[in-house]
Short mmCIF file of C-alpha atoms in Angstrom, two decimals:
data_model
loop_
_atom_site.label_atom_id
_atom_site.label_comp_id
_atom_site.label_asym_id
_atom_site.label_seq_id
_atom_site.Cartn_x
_atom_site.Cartn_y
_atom_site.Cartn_z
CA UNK X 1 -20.11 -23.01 5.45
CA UNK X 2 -20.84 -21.31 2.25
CA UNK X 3 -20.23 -18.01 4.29
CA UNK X 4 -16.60 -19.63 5.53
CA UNK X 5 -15.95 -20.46 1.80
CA UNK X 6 -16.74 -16.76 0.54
CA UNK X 7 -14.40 -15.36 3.26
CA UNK X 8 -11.49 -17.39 2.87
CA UNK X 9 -11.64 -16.61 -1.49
CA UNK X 10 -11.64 -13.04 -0.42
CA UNK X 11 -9.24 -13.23 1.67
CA UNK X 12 -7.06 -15.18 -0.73
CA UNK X 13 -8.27 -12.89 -3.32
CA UNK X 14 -6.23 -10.10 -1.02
CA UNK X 15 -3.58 -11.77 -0.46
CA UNK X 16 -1.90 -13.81 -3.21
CA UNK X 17 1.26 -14.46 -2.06
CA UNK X 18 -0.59 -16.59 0.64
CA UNK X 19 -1.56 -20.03 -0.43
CA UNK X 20 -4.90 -20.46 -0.14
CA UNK X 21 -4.83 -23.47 2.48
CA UNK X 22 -3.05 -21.26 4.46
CA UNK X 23 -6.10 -18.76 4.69
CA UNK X 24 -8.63 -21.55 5.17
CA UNK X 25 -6.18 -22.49 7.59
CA UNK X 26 -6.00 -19.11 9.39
CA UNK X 27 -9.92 -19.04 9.63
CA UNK X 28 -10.17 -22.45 11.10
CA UNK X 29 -8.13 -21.37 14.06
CA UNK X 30 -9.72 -18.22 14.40
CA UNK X 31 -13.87 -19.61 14.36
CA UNK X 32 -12.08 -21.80 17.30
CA UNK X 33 -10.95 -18.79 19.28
CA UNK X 34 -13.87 -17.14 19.01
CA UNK X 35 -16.32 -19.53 18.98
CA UNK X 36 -19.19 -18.99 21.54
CA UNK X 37 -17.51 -15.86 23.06
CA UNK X 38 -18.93 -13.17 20.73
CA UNK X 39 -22.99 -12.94 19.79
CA UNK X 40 -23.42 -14.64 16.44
CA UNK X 41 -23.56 -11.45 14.34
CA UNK X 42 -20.19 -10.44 15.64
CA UNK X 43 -18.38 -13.06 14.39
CA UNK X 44 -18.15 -12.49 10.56
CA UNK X 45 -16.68 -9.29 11.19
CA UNK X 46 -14.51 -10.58 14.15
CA UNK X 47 -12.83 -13.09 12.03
CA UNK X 48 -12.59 -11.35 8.80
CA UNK X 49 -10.32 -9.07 10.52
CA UNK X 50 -8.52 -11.71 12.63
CA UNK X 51 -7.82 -13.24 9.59
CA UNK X 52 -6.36 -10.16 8.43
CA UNK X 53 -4.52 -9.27 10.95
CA UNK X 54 -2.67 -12.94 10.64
CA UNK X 55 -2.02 -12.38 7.00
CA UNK X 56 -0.44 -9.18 7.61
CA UNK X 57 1.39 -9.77 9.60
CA UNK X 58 2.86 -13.12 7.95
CA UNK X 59 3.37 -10.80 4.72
CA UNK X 60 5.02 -8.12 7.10
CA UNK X 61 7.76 -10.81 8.60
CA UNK X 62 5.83 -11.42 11.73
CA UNK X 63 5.34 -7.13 12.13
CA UNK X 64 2.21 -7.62 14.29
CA UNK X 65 2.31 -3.78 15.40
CA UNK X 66 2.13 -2.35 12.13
CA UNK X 67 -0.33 -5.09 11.09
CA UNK X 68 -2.50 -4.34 13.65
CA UNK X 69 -2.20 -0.56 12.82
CA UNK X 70 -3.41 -1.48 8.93
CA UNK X 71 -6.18 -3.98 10.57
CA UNK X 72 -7.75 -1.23 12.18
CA UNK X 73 -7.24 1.71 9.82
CA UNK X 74 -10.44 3.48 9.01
CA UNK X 75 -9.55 5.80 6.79
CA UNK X 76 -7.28 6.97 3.83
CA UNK X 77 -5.25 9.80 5.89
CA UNK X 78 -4.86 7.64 8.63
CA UNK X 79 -3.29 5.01 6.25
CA UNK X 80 -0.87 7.42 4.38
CA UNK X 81 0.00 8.18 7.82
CA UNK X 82 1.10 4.61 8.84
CA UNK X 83 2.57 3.67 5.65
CA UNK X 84 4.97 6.64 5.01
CA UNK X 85 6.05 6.10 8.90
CA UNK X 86 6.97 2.68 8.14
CA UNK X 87 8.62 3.29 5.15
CA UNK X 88 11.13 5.61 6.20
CA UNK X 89 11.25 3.29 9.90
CA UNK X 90 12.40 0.52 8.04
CA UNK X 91 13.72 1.86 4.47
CA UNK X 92 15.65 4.68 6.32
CA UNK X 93 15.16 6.86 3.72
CA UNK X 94 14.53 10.53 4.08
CA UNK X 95 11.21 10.45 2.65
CA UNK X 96 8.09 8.79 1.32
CA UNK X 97 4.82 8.91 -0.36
CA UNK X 98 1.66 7.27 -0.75
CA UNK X 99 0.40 7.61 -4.52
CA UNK X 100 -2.80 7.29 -6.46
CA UNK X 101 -3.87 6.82 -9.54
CA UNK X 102 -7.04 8.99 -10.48
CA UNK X 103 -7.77 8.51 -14.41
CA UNK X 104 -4.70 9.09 -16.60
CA UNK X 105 -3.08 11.26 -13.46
CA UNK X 106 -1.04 9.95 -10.28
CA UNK X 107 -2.24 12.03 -7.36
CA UNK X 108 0.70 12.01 -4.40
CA UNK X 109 -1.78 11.82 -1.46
CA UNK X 110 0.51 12.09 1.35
CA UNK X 111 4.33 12.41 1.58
CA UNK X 112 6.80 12.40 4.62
CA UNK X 113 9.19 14.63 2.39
CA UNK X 114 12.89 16.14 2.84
CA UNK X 115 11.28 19.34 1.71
CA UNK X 116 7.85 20.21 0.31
CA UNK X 117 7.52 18.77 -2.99
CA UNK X 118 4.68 16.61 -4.15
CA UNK X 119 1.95 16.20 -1.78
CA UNK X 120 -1.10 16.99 -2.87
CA UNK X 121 -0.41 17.60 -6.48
CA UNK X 122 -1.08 15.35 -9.77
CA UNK X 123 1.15 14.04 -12.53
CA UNK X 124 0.14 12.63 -15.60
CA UNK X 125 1.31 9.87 -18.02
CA UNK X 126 5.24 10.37 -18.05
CA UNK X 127 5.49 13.18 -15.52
CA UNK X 128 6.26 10.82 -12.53
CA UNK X 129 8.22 7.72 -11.67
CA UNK X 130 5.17 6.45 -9.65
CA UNK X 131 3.23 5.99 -13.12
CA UNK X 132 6.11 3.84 -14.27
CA UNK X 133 5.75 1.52 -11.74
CA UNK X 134 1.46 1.49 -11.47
CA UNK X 135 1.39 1.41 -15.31
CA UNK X 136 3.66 -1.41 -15.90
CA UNK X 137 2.68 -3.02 -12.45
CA UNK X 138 6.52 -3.11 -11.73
CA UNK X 139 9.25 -2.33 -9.15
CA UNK X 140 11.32 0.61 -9.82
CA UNK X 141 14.70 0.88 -8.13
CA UNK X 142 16.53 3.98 -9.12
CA UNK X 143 19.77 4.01 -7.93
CA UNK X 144 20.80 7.66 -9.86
CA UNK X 145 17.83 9.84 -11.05
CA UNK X 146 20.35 11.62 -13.21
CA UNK X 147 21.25 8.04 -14.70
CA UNK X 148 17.94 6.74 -15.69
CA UNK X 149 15.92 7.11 -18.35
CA UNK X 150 12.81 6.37 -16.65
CA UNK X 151 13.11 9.30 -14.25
CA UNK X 152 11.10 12.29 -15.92
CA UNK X 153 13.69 15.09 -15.70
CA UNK X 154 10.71 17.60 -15.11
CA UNK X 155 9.54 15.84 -11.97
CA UNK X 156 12.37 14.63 -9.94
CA UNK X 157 15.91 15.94 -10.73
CA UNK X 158 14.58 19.97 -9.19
CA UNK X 159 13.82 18.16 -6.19
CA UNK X 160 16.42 17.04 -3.17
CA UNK X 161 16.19 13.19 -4.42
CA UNK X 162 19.00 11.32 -5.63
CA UNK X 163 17.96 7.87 -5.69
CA UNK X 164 14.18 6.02 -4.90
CA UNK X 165 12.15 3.20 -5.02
CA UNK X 166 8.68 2.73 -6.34
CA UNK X 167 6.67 -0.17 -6.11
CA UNK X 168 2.94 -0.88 -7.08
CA UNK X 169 0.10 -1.35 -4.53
CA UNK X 170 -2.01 -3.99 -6.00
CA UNK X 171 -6.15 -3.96 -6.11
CA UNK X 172 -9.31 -5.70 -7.50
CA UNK X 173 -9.57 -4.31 -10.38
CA UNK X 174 -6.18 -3.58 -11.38
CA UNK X 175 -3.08 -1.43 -9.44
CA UNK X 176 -4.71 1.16 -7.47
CA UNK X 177 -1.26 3.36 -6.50
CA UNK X 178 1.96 2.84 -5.55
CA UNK X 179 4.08 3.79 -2.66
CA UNK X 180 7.82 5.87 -2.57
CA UNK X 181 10.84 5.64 -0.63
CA UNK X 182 13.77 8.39 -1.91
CA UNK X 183 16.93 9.82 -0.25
CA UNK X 184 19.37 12.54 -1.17
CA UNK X 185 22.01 10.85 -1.77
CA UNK X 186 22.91 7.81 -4.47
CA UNK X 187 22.77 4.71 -3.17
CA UNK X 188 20.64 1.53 -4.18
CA UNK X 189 17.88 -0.29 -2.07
CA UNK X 190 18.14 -3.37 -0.52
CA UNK X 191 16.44 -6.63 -2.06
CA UNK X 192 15.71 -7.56 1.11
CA UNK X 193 13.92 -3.80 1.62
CA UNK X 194 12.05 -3.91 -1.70
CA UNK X 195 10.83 -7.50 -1.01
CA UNK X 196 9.50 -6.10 2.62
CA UNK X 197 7.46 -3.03 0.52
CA UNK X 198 6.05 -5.13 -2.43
CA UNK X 199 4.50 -7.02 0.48
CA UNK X 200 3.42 -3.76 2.58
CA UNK X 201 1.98 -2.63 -0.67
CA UNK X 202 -0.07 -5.47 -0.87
CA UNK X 203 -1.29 -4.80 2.42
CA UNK X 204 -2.06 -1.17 1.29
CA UNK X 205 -3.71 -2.10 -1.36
CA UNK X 206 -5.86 -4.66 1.04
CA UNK X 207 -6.77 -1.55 3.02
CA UNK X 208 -8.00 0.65 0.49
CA UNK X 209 -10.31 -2.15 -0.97
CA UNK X 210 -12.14 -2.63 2.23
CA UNK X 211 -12.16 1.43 3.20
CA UNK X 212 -12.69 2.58 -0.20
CA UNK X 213 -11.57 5.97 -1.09
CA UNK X 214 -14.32 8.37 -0.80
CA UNK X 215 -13.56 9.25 2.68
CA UNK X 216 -9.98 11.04 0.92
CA UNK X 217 -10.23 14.43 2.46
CA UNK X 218 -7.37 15.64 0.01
CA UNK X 219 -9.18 13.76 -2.95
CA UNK X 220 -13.20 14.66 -3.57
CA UNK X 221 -13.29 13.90 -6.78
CA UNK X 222 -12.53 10.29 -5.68
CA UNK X 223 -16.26 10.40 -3.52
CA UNK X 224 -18.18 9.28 -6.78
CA UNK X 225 -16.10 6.51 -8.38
CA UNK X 226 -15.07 5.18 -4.65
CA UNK X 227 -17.53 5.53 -2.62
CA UNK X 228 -16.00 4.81 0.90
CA UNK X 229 -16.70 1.45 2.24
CA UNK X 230 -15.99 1.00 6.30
CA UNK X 231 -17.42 3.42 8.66
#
């Protein structure tokens, strides 16, 4: 029981916007499906990620494919991967990005881009809308980047964007990145849209806490303050 107990706080630790008797719930239901079908020592892992795979896809408005995709992501490229697809899937932007913070820098991981622009370079403090949004822990919805003071003039207004959103992915210790939708055009996003990547950022940042980012291909300095996690 004390095992149950420590699951369903991290769990709830992961997800916030999840009431807590809804993950004890969740685990309840799942120790009854798989109760006596798996050998014992399967089970703790079995129903930590059923349990996951439930809460994501609650937070992703019933999306069970794309939770399932997160669920069984095993590494950092192969998240970037599924995150910038479903971002410009369900945004319909022209591009996105998967940021990181990595000291006083923001490190754009992974971009599907209009044109080659940030991926694999770093930013620091006030050289990228990203930091905005992981420093303040806020949503950024730029409807002009030639209209707002928050857009650093260096970064953004060279490139083929027009208008973006940034919002922060959430972890342990604090925001660990954020994630980027942007399109050529002006135009501004959708509350229902943001609403749908706050939560998909949560799930990111649920992700990268249990996969840890040392196995970042693009990223080695990352190996010795994150060691990876899940093999």
């Amino acid at each position: 029981m004390d095992s149950l107990t420590g699951l369903v706080a991290e769990l709830s630790a992961q997800f916030p916007a999840v009431p807590f008797d809804e993950v004890r719930r969740h685990c309840a239901e799942a120790m009854q499906e798989l109760g006596g079908s798996v050998p014992a020592l399967a089970v703790p892992e079995m129903l930590t990620r059923l349990v996951r795979l439930r809460l994501m896809a609650a937070l992703l408005e019933d999306d069970r494919d794309l939770a399932a995709a997160l669920c069984t992501t095993d590494s950092l490229t192969v998240l970037a991967r599924t995150v910038r697809a479903a971002v410009t899937a369900r945004l319909g932007c022209a591009g996105a990005s998967l940021v990181l913070l990595d000291g006083d820098q923001c490190f754009h991981a992974d971009e599907d881009p209009i044109a080659p622009m940030w991926a694999g370079q770093r930013f620091r403090v006030g050289e990228c809308l990203a930091w905005w949004s992981i420093g303040y822990g806020q949503v950024a919805v730029i409807s002009d980047v030639n209209c707002d003071e928050r857009v650093p003039p260096q970064a953004y207004r060279s490139a083929q964007v027009r208008s973006m959103v940034t919002v922060p992915i959430p972890g342990p210790q604090g925001t660990t990145g954020a994630i980027g939708g942007y399109w050529p055009d002006a135009r501004q996003a959708r509350r229902a849209d943001v609403g749908w990547l706050q939560r998909l950022a949560q799930a990111t940042g649920a992700v990268i806490a249990d996969v840890g980012l040392g196995g970042a291909p693009w990223a080695p300095n990352f190996r010795t303050r994150f060691p990876a996690r899940r093999r």
